[in-house]
mmCIF file of C-alpha atoms in Angstrom:
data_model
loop_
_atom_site.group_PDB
_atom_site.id
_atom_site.type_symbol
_atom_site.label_atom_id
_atom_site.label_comp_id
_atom_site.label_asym_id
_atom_site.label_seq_id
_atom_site.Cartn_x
_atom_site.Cartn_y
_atom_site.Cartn_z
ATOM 1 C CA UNK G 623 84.116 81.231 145.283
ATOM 2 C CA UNK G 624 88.067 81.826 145.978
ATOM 3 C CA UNK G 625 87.711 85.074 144.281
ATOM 4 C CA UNK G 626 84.804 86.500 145.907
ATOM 5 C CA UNK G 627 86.700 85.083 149.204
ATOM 6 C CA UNK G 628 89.685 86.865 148.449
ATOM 7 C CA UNK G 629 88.159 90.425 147.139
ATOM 8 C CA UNK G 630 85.993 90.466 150.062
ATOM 9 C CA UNK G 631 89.396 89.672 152.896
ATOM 10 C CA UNK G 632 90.806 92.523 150.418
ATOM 11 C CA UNK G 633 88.039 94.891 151.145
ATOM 12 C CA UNK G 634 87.278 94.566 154.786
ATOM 13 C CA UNK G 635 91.469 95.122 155.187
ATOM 14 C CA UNK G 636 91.719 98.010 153.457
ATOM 15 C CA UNK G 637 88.953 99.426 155.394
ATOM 16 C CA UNK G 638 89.913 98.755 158.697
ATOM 17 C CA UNK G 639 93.334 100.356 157.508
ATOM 18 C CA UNK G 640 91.895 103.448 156.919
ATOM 19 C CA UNK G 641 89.708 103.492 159.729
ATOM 20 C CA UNK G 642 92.072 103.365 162.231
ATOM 21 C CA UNK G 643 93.848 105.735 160.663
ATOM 22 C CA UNK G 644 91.635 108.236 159.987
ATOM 23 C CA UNK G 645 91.794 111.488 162.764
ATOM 24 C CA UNK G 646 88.304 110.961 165.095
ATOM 25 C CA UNK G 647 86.782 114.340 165.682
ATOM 26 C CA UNK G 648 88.062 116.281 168.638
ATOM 27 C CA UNK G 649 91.466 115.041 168.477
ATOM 28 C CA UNK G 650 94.702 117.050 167.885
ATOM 29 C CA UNK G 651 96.575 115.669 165.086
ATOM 30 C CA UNK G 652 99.938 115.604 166.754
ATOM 31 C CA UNK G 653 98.537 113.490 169.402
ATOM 32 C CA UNK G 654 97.231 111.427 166.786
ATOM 33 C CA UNK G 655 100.425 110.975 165.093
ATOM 34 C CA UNK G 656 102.536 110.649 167.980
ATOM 35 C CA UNK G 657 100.458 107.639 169.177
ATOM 36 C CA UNK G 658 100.656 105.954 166.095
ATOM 37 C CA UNK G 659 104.242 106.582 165.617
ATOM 38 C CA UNK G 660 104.943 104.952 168.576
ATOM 39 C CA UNK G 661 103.135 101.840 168.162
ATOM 40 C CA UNK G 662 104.821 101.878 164.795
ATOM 41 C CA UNK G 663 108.283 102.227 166.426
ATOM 42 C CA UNK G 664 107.286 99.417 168.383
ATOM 43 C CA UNK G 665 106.316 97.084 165.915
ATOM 44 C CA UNK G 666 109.035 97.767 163.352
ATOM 45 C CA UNK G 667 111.355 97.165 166.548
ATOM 46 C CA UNK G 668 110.056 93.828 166.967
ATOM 47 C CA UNK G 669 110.363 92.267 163.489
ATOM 48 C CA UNK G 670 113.903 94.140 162.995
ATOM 49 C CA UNK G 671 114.601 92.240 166.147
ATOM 50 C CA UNK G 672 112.988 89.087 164.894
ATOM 51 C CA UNK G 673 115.762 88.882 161.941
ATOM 52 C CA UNK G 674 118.386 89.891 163.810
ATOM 53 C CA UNK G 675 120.435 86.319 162.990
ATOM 54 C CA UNK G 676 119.741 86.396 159.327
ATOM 55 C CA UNK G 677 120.529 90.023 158.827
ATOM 56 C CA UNK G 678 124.063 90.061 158.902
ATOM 57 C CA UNK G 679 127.050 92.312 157.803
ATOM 58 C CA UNK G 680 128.024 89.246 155.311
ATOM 59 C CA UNK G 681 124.612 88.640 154.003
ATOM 60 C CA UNK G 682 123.440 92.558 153.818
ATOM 61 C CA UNK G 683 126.973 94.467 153.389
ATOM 62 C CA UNK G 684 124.489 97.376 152.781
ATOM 63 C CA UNK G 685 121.245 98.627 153.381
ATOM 64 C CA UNK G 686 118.912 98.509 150.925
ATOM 65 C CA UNK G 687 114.926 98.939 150.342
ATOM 66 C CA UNK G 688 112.962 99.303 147.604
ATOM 67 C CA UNK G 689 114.838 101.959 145.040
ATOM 68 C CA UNK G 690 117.925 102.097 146.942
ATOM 69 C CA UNK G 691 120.068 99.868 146.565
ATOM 70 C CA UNK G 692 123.136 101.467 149.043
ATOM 71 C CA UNK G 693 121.649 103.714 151.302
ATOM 72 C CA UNK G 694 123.627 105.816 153.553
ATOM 73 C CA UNK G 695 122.519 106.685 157.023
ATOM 74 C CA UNK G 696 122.603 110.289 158.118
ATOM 75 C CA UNK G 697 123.057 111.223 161.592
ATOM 76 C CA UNK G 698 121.722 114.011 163.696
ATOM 77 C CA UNK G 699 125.138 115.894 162.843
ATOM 78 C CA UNK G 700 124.309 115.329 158.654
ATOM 79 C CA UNK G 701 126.882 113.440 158.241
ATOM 80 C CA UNK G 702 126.606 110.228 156.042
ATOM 81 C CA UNK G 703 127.569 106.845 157.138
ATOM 82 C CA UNK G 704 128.131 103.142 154.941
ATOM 83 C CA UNK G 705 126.626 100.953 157.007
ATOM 84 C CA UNK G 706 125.577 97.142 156.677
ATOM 85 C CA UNK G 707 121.703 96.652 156.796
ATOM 86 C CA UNK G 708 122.248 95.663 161.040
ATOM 87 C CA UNK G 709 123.927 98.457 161.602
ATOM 88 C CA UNK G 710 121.973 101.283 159.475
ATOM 89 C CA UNK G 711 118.515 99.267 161.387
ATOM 90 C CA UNK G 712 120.489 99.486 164.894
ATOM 91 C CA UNK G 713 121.107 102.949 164.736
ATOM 92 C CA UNK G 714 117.095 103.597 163.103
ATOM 93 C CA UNK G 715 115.935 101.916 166.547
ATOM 94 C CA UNK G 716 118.637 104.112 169.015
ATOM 95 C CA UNK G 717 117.340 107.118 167.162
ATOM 96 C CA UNK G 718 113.821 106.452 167.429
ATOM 97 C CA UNK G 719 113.614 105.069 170.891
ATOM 98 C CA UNK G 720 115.823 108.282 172.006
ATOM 99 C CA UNK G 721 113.433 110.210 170.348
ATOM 100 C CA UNK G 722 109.799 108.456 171.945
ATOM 101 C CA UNK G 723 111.914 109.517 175.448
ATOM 102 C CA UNK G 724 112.117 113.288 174.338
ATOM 103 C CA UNK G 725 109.710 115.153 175.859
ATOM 104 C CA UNK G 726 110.056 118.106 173.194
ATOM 105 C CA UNK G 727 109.171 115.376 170.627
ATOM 106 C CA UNK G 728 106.673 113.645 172.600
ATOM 107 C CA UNK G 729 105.632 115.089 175.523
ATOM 108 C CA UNK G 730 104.089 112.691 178.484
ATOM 109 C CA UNK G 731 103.311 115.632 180.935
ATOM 110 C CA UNK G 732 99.839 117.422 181.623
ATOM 111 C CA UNK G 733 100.618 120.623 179.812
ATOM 112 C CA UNK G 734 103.325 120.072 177.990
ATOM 113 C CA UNK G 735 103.061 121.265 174.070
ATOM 114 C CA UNK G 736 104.669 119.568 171.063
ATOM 115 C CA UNK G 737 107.545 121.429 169.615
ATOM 116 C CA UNK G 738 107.889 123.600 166.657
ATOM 117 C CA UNK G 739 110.086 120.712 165.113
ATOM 118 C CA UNK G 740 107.387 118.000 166.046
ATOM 119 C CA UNK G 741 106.599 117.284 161.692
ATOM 120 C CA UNK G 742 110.160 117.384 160.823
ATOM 121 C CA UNK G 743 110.833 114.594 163.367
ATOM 122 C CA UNK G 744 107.736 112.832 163.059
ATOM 123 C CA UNK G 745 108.416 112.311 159.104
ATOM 124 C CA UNK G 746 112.059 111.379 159.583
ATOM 125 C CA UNK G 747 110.943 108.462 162.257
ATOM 126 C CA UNK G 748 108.771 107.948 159.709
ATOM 127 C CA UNK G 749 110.705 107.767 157.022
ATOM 128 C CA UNK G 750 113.027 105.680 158.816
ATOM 129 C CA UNK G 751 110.662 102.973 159.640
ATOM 130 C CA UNK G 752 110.123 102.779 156.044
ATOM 131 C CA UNK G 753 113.583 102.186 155.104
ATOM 132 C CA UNK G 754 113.866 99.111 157.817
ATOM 133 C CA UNK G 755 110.495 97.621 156.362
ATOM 134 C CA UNK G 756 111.278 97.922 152.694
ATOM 135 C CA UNK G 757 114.764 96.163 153.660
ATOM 136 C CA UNK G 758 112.514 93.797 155.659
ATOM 137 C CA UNK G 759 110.039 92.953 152.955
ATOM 138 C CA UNK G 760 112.361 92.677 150.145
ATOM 139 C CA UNK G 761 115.405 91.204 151.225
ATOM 140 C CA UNK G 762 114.119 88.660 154.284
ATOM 141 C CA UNK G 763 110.784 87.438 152.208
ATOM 142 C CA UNK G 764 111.592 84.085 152.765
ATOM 143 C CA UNK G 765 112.787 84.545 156.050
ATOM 144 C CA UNK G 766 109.466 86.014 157.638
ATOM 145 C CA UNK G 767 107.581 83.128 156.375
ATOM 146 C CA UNK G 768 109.933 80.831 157.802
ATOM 147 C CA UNK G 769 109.007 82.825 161.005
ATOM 148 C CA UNK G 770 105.209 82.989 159.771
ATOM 149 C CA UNK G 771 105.554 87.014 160.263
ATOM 150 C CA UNK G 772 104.387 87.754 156.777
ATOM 151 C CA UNK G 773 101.046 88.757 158.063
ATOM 152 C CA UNK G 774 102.415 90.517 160.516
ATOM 153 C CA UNK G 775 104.914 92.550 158.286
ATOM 154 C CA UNK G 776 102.305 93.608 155.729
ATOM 155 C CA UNK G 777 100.047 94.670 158.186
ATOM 156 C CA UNK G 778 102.632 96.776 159.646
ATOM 157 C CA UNK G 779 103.691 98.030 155.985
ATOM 158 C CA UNK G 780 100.254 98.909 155.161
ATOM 159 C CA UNK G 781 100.094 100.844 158.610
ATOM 160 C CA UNK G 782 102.807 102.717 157.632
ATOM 161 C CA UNK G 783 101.781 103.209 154.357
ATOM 162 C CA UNK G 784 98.370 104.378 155.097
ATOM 163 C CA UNK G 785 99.328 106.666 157.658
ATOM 164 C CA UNK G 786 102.119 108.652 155.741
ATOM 165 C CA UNK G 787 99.325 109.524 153.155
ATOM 166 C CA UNK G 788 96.892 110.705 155.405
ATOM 167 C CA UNK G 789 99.301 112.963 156.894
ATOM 168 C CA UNK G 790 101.744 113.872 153.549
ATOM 169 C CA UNK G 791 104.696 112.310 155.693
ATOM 170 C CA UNK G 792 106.907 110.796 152.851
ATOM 171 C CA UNK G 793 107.699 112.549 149.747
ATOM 172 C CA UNK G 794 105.905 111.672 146.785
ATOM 173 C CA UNK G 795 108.913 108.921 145.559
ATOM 174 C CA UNK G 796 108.506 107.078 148.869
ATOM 175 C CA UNK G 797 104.950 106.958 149.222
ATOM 176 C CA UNK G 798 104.871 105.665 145.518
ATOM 177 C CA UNK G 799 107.203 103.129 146.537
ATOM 178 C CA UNK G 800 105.743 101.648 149.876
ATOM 179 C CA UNK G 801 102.160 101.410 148.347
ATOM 180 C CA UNK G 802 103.620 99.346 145.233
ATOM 181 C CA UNK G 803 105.346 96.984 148.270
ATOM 182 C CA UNK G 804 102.252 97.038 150.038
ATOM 183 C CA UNK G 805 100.193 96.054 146.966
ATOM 184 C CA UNK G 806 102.869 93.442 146.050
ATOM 185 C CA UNK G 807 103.190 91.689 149.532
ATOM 186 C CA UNK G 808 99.928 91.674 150.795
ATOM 187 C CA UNK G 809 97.439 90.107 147.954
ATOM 188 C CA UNK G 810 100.187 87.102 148.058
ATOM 189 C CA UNK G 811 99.359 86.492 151.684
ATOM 190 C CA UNK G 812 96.293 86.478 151.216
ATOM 191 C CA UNK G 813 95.864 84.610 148.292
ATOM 192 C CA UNK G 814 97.897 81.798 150.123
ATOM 193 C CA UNK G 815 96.120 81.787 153.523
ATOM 194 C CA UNK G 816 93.169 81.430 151.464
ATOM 195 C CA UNK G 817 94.509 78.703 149.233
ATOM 196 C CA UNK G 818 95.662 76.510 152.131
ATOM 197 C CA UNK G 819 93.421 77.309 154.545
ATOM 198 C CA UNK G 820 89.590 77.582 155.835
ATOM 199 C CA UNK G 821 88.023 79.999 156.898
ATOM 200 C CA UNK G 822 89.156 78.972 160.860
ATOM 201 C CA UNK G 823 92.313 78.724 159.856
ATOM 202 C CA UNK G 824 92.472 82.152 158.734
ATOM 203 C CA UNK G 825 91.951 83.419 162.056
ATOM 204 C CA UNK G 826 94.394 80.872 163.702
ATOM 205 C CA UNK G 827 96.998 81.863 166.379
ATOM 206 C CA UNK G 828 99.264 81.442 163.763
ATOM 207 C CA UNK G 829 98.292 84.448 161.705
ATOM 208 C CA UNK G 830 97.886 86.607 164.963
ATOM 209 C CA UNK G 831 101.610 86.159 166.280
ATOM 210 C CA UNK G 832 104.659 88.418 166.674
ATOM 211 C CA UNK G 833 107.745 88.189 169.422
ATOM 212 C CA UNK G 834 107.675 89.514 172.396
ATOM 213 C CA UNK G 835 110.376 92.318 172.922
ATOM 214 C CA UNK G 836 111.712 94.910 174.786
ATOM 215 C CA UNK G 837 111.986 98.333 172.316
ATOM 216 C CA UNK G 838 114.951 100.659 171.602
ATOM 217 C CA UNK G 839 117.751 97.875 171.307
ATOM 218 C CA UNK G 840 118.718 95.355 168.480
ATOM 219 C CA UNK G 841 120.260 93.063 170.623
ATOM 220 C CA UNK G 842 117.464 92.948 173.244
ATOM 221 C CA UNK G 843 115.663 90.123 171.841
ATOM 222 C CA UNK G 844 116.061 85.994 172.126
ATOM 223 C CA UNK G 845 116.884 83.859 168.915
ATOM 224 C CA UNK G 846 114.659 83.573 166.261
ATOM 225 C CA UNK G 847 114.934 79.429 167.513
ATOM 226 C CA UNK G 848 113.292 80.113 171.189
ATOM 227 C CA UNK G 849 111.098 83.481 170.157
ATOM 228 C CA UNK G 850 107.903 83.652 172.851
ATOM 229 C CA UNK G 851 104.993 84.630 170.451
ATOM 230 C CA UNK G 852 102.093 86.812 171.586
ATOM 231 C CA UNK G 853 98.853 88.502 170.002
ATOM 232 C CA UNK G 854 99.820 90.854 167.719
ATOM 233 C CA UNK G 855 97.796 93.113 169.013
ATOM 234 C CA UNK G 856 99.004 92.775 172.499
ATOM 235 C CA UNK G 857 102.129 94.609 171.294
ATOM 236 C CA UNK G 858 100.443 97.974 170.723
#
């Protein structure tokens, strides 16, 4: 019974991933991407800020994610920067909220057209928001169940994952490496809500909960101690 629970919760996720991010008919696919993006941005933004006290410069000296172990950050100038896992995340969320206020990158007026440059920055965002999740997911495990964000993480991861294959927005080495993480974190989750709970308890507030926040700042959220939970979906 457990597995036939489990490979059915595994199918009815993995369609509703691709459903939602499949392109409908009639829409342009830069508007398409751009929304999604966004709501990416915005999710991402939350956990980071979710972890902010446990992802320090003494406990992550260095970013890392999934086949990096030391990555360096590269700024809009190319040049390369050591930074601790905060820092490399803090300056991921200035360059991605600066970027959702850009009306070259994403354009908000009636008549306004995407730039030339609108895949380059889309897959660097992109790319970005990888980086902070894989950090996320492999270093802060433990840490996002203490929270009881794992749900929310994978979901976000899968997101992500899904939506960068659709669209050919990471190279082949990071798309290879987000789908093992998604494959990795996401049947545990399951597996375990299953295990220790029914089939109400699946869809308890508990499994539907992320912190409020205000985007584009690492600092701009409260304590993981006093977070104010929401719907997860309420976020988008």
């Amino acid at each position: 019974m457990f597995f036939y629970t489990y490979t059915w919760i595994r199918i009815i996720y993995y369609q509703v991933i691709e459903k939602f991010t499949a392109l409908p008919p009639g829409i342009d696919s830069r508007e398409w991407l751009a929304a999604h993006t966004l709501a990416l941005f915005d999710h991402v933004n939350a956990l980071c800020g979710s972890l902010s006290e446990f992802c320090t410069p003494v406990i992550c000296q260095y970013m890392s994610y999934p086949g990096t172990a030391k990555a360096y950050y590269v700024d809009e100038r190319g040049k390369r920067h050591v930074y601790s896992a905060m820092q490399y995340m803090d300056c991921v969320m200035s360059f991605c909220e600066k970027a959702s206020r850009n009306e070259e990158v994403f354009p908000t007026k009636y008549g306004s057209q995407f730039s030339g440059d609108f895949d380059s920055h889309i897959r660097r965002v992109i790319r970005l928001l990888w980086h902070c999740c894989g950090h996320l997911a492999s270093k802060h495990w433990d840490e996002l169940g203490q929270l009881e964000l794992r749900p929310q993480c994978a979901l976000v991861m899968a997101h992500l994952a899904k939506l960068s294959k659709t669209f050919a927005l990471l190279d082949p080495k990071d798309q290879q490496l987000i789908s093992n993480m998604v494959q990795t974190i996401r049947p545990s989750n399951v597996i375990s809500s299953c295990r220790g709970n029914d089939a109400s308890g699946m869809t308890s507030q508990r499994w539907n909960r992320v912190p409020s926040s205000k985007s584009g700042s690492w600092g701009g959220y409260p304590t993981p101690a006093v977070l104010t939970c929401k719907p997860y979906a309420q976020t988008c």
